[in-house]
PDB file of C-alpha atoms in Angstrom:
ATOM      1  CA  UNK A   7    -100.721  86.213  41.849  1.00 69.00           C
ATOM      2  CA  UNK A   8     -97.546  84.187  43.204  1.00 73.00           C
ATOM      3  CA  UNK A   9     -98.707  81.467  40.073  1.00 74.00           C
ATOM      4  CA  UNK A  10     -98.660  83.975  37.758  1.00 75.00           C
ATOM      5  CA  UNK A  11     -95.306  85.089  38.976  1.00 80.00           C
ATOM      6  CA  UNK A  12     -93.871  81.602  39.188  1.00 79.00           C
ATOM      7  CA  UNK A  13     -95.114  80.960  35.815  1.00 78.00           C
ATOM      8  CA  UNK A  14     -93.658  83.747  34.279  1.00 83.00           C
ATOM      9  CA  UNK A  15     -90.063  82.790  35.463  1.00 81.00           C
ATOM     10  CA  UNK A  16     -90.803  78.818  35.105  1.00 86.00           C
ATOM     11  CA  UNK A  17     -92.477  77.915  31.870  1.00 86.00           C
ATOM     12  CA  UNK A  18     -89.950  79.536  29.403  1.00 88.00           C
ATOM     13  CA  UNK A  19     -87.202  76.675  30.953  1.00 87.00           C
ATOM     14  CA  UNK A  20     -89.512  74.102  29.969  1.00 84.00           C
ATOM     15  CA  UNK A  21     -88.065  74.641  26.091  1.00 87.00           C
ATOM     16  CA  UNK A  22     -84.725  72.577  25.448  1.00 87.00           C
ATOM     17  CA  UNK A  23     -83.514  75.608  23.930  1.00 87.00           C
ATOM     18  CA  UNK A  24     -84.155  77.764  27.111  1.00 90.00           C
ATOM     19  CA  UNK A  25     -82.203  75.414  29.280  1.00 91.00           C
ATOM     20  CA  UNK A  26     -79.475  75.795  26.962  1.00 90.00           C
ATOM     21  CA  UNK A  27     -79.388  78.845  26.577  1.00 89.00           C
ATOM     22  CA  UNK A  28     -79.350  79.581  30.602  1.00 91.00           C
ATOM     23  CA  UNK A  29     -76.637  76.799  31.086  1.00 91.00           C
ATOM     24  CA  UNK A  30     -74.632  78.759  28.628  1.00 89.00           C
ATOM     25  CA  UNK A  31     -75.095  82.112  29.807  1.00 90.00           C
ATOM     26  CA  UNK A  32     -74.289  80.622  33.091  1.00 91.00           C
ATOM     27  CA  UNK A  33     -71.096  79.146  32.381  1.00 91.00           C
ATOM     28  CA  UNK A  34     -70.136  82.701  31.391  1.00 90.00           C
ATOM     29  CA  UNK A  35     -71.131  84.752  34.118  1.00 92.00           C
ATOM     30  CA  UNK A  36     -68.146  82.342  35.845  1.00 90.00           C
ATOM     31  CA  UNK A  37     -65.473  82.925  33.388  1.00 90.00           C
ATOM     32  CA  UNK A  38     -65.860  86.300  31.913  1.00 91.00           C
ATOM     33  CA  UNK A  39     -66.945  88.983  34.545  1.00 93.00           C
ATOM     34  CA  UNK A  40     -63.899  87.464  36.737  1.00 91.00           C
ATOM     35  CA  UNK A  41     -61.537  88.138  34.030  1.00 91.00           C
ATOM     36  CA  UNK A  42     -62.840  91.651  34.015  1.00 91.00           C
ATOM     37  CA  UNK A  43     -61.791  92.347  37.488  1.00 90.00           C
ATOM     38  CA  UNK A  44     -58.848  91.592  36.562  1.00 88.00           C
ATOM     39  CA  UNK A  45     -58.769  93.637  33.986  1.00 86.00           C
ATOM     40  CA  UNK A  46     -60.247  96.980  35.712  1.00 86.00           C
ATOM     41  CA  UNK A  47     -57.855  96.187  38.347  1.00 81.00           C
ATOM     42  CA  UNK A  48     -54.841  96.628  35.615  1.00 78.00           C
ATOM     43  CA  UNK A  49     -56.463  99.739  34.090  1.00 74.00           C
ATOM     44  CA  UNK A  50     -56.820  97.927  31.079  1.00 71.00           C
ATOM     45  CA  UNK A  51     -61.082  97.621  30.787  1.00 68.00           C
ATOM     46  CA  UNK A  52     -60.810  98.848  27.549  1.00 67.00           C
ATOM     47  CA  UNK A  53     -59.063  96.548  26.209  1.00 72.00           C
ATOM     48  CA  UNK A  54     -61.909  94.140  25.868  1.00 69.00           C
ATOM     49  CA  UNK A  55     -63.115  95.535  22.693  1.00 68.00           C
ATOM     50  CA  UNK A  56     -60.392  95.782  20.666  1.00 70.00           C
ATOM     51  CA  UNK A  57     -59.580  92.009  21.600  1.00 74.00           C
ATOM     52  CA  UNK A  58     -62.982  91.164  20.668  1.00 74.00           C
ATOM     53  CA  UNK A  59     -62.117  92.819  16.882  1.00 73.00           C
ATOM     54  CA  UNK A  60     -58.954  90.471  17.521  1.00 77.00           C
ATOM     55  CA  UNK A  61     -60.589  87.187  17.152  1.00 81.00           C
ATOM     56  CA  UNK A  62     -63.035  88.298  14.042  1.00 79.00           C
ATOM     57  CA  UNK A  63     -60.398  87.031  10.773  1.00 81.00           C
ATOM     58  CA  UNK A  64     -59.945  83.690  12.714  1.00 84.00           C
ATOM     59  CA  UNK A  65     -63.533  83.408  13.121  1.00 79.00           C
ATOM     60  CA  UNK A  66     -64.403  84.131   9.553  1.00 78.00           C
ATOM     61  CA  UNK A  67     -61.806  82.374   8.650  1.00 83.00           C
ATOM     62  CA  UNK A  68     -62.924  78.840   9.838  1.00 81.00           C
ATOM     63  CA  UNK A  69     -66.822  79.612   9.264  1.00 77.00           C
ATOM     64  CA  UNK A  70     -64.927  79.842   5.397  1.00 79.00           C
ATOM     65  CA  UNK A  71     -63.804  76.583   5.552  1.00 80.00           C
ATOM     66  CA  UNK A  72     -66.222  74.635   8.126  1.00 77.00           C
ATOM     67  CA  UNK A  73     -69.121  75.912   8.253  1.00 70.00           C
ATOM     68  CA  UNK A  74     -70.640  76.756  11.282  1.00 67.00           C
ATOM     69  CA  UNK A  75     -68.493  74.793  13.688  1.00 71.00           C
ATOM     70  CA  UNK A  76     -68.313  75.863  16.822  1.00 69.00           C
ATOM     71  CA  UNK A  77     -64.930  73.928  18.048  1.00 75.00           C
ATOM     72  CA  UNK A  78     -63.812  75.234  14.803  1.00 80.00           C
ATOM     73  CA  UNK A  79     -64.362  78.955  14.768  1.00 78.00           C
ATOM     74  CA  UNK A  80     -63.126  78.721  18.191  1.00 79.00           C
ATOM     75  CA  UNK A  81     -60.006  78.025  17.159  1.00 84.00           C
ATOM     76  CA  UNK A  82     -59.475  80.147  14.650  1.00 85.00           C
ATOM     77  CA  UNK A  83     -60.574  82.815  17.000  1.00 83.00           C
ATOM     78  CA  UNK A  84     -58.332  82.301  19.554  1.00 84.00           C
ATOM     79  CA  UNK A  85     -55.284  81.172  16.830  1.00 87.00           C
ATOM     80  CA  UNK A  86     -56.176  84.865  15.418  1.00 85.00           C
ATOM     81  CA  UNK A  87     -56.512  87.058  18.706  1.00 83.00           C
ATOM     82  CA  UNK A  88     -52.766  85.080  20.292  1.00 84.00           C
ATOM     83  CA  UNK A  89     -51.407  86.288  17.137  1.00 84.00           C
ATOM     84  CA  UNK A  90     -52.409  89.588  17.160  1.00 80.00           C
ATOM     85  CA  UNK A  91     -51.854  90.094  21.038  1.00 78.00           C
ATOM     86  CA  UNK A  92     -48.255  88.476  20.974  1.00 80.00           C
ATOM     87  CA  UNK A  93     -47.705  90.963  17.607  1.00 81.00           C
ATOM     88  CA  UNK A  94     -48.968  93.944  19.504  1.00 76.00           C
ATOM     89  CA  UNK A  95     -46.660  92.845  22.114  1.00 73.00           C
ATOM     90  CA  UNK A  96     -43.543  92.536  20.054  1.00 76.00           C
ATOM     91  CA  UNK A  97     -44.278  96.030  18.684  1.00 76.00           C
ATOM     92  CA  UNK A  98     -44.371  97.397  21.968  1.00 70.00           C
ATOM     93  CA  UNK A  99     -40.749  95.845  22.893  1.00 70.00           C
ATOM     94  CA  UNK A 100     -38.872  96.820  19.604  1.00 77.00           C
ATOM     95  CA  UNK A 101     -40.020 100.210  18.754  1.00 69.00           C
ATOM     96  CA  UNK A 102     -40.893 101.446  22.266  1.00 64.00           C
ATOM     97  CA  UNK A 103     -44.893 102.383  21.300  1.00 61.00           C
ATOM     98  CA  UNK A 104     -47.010 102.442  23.676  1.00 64.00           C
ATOM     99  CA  UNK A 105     -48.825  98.910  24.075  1.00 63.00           C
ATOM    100  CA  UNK A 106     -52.548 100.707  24.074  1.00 62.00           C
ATOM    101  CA  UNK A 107     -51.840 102.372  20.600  1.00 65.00           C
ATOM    102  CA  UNK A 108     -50.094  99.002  19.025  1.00 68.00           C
ATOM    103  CA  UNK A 109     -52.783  96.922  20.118  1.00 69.00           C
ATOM    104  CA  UNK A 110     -55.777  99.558  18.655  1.00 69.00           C
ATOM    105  CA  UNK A 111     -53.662  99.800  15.455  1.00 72.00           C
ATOM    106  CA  UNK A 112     -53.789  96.266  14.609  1.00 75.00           C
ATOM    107  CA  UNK A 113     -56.820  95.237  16.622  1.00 73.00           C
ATOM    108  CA  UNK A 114     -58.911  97.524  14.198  1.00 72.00           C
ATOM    109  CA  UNK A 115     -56.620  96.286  11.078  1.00 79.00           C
ATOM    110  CA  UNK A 116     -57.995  92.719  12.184  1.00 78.00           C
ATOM    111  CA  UNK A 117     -61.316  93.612  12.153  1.00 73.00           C
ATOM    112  CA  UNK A 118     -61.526  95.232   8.624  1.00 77.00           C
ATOM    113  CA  UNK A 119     -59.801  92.012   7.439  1.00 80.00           C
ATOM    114  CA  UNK A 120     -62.317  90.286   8.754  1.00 75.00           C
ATOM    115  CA  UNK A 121     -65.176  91.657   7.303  1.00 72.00           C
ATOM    116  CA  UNK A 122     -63.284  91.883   3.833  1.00 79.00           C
ATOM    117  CA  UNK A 123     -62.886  87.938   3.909  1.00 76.00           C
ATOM    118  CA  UNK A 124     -66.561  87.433   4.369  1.00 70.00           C
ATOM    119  CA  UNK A 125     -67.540  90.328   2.011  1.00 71.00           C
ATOM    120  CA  UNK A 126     -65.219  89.433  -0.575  1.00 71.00           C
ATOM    121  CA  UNK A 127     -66.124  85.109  -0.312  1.00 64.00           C
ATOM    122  CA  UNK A 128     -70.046  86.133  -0.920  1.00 61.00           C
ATOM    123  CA  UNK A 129     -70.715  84.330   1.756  1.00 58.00           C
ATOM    124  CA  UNK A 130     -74.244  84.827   3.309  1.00 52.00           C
ATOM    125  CA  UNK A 131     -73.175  84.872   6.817  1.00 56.00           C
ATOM    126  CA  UNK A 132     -74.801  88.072   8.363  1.00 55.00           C
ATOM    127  CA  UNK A 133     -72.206  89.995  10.297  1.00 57.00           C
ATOM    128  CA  UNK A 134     -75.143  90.648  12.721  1.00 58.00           C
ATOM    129  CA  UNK A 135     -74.583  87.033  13.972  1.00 60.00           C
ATOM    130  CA  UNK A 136     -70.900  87.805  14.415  1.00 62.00           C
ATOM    131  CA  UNK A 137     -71.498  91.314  16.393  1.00 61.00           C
ATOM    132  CA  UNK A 138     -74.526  90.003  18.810  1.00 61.00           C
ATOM    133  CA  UNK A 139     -74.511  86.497  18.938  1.00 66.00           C
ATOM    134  CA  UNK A 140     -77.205  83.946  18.465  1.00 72.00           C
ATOM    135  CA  UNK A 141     -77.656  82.196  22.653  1.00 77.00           C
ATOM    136  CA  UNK A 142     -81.118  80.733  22.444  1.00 77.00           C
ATOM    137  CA  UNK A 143     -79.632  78.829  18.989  1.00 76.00           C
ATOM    138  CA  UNK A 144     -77.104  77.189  21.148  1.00 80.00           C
ATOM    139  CA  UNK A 145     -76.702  73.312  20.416  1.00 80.00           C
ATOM    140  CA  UNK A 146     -76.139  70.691  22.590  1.00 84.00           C
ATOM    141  CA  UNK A 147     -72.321  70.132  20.994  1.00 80.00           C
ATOM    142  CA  UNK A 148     -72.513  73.999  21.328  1.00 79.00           C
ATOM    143  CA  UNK A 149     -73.183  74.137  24.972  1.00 85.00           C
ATOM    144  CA  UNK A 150     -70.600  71.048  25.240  1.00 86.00           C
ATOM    145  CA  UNK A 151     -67.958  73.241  23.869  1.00 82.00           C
ATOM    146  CA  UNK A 152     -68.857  76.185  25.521  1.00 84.00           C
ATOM    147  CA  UNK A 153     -68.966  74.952  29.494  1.00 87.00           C
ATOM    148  CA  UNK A 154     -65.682  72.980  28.634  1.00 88.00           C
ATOM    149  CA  UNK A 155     -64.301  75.879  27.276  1.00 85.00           C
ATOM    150  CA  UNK A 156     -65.351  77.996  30.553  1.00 87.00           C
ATOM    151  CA  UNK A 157     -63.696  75.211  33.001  1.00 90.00           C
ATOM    152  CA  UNK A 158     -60.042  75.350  31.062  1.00 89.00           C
ATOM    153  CA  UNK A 159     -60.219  79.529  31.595  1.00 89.00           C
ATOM    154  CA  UNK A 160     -61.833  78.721  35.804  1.00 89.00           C
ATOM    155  CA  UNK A 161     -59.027  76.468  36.135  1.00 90.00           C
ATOM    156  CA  UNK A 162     -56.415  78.783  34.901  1.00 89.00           C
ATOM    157  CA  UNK A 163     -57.844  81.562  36.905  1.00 87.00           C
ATOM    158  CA  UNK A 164     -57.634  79.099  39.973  1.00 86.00           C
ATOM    159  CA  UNK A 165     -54.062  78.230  39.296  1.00 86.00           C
ATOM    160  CA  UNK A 166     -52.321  81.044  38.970  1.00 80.00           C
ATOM    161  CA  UNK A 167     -54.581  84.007  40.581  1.00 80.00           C
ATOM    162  CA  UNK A 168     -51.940  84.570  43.060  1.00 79.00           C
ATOM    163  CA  UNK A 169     -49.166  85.301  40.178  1.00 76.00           C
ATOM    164  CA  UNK A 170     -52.132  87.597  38.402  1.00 77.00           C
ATOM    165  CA  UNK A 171     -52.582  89.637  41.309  1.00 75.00           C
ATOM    166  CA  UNK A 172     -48.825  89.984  41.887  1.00 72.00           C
ATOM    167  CA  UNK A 173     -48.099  90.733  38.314  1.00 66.00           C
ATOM    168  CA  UNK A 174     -50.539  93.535  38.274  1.00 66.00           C
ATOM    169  CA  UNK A 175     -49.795  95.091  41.317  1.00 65.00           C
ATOM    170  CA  UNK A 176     -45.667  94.497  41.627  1.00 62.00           C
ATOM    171  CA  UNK A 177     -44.365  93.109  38.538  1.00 60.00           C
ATOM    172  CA  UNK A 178     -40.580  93.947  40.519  1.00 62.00           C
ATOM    173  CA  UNK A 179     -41.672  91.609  43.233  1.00 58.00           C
ATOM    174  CA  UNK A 180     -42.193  88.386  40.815  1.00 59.00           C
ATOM    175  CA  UNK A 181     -38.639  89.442  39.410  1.00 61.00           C
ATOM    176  CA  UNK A 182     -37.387  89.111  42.673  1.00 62.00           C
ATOM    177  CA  UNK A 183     -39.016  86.140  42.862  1.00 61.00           C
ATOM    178  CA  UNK A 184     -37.479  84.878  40.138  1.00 59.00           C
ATOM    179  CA  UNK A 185     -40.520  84.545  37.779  1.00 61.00           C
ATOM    180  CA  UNK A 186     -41.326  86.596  34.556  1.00 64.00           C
ATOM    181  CA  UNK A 187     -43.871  89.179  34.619  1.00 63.00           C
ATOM    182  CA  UNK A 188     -43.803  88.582  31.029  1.00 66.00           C
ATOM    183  CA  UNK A 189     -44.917  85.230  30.869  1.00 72.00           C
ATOM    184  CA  UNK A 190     -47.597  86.129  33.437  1.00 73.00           C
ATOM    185  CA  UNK A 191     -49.150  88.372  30.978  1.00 75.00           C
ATOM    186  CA  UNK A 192     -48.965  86.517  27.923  1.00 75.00           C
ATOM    187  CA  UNK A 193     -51.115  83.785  30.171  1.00 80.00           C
ATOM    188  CA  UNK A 194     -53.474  86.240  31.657  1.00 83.00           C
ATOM    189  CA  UNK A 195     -53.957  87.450  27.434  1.00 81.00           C
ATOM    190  CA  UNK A 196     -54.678  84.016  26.644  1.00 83.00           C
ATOM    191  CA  UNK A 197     -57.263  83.674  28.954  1.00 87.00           C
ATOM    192  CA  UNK A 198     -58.553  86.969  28.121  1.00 86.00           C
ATOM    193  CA  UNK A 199     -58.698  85.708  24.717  1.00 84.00           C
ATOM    194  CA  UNK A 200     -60.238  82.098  25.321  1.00 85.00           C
ATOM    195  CA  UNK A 201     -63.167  84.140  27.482  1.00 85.00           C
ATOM    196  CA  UNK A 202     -63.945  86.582  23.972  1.00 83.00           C
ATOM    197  CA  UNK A 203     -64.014  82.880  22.553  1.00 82.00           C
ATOM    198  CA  UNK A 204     -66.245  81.204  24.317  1.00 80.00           C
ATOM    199  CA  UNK A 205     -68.498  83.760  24.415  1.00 79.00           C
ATOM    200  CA  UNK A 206     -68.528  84.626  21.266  1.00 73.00           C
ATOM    201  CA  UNK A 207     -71.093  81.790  20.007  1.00 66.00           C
ATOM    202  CA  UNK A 208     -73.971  82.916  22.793  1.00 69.00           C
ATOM    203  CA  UNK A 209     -73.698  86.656  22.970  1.00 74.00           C
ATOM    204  CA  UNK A 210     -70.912  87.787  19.846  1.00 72.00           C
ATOM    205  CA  UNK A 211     -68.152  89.707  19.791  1.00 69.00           C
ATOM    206  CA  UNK A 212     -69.336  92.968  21.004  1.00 68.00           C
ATOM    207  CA  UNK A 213     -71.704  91.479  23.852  1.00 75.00           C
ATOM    208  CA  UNK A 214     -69.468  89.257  25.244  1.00 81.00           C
ATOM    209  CA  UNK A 215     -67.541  92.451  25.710  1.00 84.00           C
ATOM    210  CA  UNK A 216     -70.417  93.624  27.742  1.00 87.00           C
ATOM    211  CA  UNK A 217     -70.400  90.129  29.670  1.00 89.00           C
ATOM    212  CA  UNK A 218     -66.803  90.992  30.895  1.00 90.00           C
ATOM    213  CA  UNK A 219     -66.460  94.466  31.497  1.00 90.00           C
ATOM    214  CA  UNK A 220     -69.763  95.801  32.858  1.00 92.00           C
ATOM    215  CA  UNK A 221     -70.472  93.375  36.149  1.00 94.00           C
ATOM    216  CA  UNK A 222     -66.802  94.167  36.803  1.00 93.00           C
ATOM    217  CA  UNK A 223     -67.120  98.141  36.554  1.00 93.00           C
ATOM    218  CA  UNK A 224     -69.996  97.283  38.916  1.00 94.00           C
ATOM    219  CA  UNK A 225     -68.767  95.180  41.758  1.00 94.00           C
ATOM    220  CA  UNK A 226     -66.140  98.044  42.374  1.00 91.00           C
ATOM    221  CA  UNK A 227     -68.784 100.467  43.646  1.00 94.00           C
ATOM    222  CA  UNK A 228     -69.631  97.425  46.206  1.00 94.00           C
ATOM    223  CA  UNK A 229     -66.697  95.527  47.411  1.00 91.00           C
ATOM    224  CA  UNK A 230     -63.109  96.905  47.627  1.00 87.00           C
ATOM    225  CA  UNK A 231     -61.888  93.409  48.098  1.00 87.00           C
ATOM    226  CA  UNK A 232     -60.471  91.298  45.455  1.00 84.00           C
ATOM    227  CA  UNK A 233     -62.972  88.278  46.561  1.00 87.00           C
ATOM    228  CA  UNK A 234     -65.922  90.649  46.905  1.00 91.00           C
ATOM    229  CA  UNK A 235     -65.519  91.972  43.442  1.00 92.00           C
ATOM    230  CA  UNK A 236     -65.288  88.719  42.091  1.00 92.00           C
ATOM    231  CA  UNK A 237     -68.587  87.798  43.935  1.00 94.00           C
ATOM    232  CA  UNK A 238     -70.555  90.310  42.595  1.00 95.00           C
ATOM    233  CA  UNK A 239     -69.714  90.088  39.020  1.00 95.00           C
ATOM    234  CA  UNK A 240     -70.325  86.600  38.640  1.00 94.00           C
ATOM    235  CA  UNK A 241     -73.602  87.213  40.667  1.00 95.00           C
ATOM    236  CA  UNK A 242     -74.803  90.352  38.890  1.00 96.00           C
ATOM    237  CA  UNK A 243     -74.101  88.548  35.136  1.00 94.00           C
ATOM    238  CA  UNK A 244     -76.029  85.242  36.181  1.00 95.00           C
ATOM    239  CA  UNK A 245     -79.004  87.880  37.177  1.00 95.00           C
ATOM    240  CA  UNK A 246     -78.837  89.805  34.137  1.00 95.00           C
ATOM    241  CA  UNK A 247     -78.698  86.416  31.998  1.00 92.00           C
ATOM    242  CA  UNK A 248     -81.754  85.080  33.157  1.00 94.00           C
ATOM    243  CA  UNK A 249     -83.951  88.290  33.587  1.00 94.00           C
ATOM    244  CA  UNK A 250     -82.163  88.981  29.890  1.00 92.00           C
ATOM    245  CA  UNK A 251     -83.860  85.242  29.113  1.00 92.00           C
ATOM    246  CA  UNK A 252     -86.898  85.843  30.502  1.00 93.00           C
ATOM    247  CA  UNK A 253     -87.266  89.416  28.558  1.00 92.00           C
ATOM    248  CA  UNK A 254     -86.145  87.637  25.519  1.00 89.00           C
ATOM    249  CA  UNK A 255     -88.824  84.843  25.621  1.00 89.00           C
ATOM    250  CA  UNK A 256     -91.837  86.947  26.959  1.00 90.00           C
ATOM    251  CA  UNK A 257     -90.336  90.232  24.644  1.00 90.00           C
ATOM    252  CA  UNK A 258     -89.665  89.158  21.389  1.00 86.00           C
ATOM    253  CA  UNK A 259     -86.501  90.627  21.880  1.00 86.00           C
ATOM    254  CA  UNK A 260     -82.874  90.117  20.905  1.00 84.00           C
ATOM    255  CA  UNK A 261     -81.065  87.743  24.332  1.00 85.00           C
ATOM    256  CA  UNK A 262     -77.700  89.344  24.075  1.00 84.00           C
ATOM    257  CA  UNK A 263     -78.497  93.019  24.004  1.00 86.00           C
ATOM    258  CA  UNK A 264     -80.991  92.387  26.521  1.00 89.00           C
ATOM    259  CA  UNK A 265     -78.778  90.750  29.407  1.00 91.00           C
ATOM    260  CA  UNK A 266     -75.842  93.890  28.452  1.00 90.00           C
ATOM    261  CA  UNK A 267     -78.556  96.492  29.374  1.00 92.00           C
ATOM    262  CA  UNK A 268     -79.389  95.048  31.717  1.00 94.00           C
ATOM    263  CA  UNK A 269     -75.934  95.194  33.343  1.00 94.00           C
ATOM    264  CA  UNK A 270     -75.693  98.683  31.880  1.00 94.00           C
ATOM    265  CA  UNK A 271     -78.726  99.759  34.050  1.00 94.00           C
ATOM    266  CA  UNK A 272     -77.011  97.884  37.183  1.00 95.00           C
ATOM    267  CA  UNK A 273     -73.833 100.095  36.420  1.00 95.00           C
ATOM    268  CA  UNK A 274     -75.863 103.016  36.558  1.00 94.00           C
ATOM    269  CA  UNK A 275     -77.537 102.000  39.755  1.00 95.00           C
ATOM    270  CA  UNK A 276     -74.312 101.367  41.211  1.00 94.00           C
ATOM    271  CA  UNK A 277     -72.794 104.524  40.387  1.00 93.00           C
ATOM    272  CA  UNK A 278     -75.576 106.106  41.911  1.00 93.00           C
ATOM    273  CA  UNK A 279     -76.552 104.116  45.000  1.00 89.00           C
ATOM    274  CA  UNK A 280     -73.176 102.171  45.519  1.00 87.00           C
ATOM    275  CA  UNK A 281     -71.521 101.430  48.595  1.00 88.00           C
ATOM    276  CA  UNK A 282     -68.422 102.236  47.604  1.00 88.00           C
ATOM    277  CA  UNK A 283     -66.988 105.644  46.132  1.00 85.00           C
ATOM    278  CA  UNK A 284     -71.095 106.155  44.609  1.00 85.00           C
ATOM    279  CA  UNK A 285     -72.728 109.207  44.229  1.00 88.00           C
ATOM    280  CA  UNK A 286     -74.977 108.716  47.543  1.00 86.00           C
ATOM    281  CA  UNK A 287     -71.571 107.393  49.191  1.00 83.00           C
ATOM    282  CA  UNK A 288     -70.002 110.565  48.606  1.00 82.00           C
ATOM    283  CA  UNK A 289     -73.112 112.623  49.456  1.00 83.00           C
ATOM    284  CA  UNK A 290     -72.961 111.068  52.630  1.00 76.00           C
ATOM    285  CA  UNK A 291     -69.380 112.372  53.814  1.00 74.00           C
ATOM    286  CA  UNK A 292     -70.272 115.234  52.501  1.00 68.00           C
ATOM    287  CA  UNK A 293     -69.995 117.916  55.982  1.00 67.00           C
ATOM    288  CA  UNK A 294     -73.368 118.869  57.053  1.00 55.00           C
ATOM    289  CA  UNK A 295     -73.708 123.083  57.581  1.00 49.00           C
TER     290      UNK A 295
END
């Protein structure tokens, strides 16, 4: 029985593209789930999807002109989503809209453009691929880009986490400080931006929205602490990547999808059995009669 077991969770990884695939989801479940506690913590968990709309011109953009590059379409994703954020943004200052409804507004605008470009260049890229992703096709020049990619956004995280916090929780206190809240944010939606990016190869657009924002939504019901959440996320994505892996391989079915409901089922568990704030928690304090 424990063979049978073993083998089930072994032999899959003894494909190149397996390895790959798990490397990359890995990488990931490091970069993106963190950036979503940071997010939830600013109220701001929905902005994930719009962003992800963000980056789709720049992406079909360069798979115009290169092909399917990967350091290429990265680019132009993340060239396309800083332009639209830091538009959003100056909206926002000069006419005094609210930043949700700018960033919506042209968030969606970017995504229709998108699929005009590739509808109107007859290309025979399937917008599938751009929605879900493709992980177990992940190259070695692929993976290269993508756990490179995922150090830059750790290392930013790691270098200025403190101002993050600070930023979200007391923009006045960094003025006293004599730093710009400003300039805080326009790094944290950069890295916000490079995650969509990097994920966008593995899992697409709309899964690597699921990547961010669903171990983060999670870890609150478990940890109130900043470090906890952090711990938890990361942990519960690497999980759901390789029992999404393992589904995919012995399933026949689609990797990205997979590891997201697989997170969306841990959301649900946490909701209900959490320690924090969870159904049970709160059935718990409830007086007994």
């Amino acid at each position: 029985m424990l063979g049978v077991i073993a083998d089930w969770f072994m032999l899959p990884f003894g494909y190149g593209f397996m390895r790959r695939a798990l490397v990359a989801c890995l990488a990931l479940s490091l970069t993106a789930p963190v950036i979503g506690v940071l997010l939830t913590l600013r109220g701001l968990s929905l902005i994930g999807e719009p962003l992800s709309h963000a980056i789709m011109p720049g992406v079909a953009i360069a798979y115009l002109l290169t092909g399917l590059s990967l350091p290429w379409i990265m680019l132009g994703g993340l060239t396309a989503g800083l332009i639209t954020v830091f538009m959003a943004s100056g909206i926002t200052l000069i006419s005094g809209l609210k930043s949700d409804a700018a960033m919506s507004s042209l968030f969606l605008t970017a995504m229709a453009l998108a699929v005009l470009l590739i509808y109107s260049s007859g290309s025979a890229l399937d917008l599938s691929h751009l929605l879900f992703g493709s992980i177990l096709a992940v190259s070695w020049d692929d993976l290269l880009a993508i756990v490179i990619t995922a150090s830059v956004v750790v290392a930013g995280l790691a270098i200025g986490m403190r101002a993050l916090m600070v930023e979200a929780l007391d923009p006045g206190f960094l003025r006293v400080q004599g730093a710009r809240p400003a300039w805080v944010q326009g790094a944290f939606m950069t890295l916000v931006v490079l995650s969509l990016v990097v994920g966008f190869q593995a899992l697409g657009t709309l899964m690597a929205v699921g990547l961010m924002i669903l171990p983060a939504t999670l870890a609150r019901f478990w940890s109130r602490r900043l470090e906890g959440m952090v711990v938890v996320a990361a942990s519960s994505a690497m999980a759901a990547s390789l029992l999404g892996l393992l589904l995919s391989y012995h399933y026949a079915v689609p990797s990205g999808p997979a590891i997201v409901l697989l997170l969306g089922a841990g959301y649900v568990f946490s909701v209900i059995g959490g320690r924090h704030d969870s159904m049970l928690s709160r059935w718990r304090r409830l007086p007994s009669s």
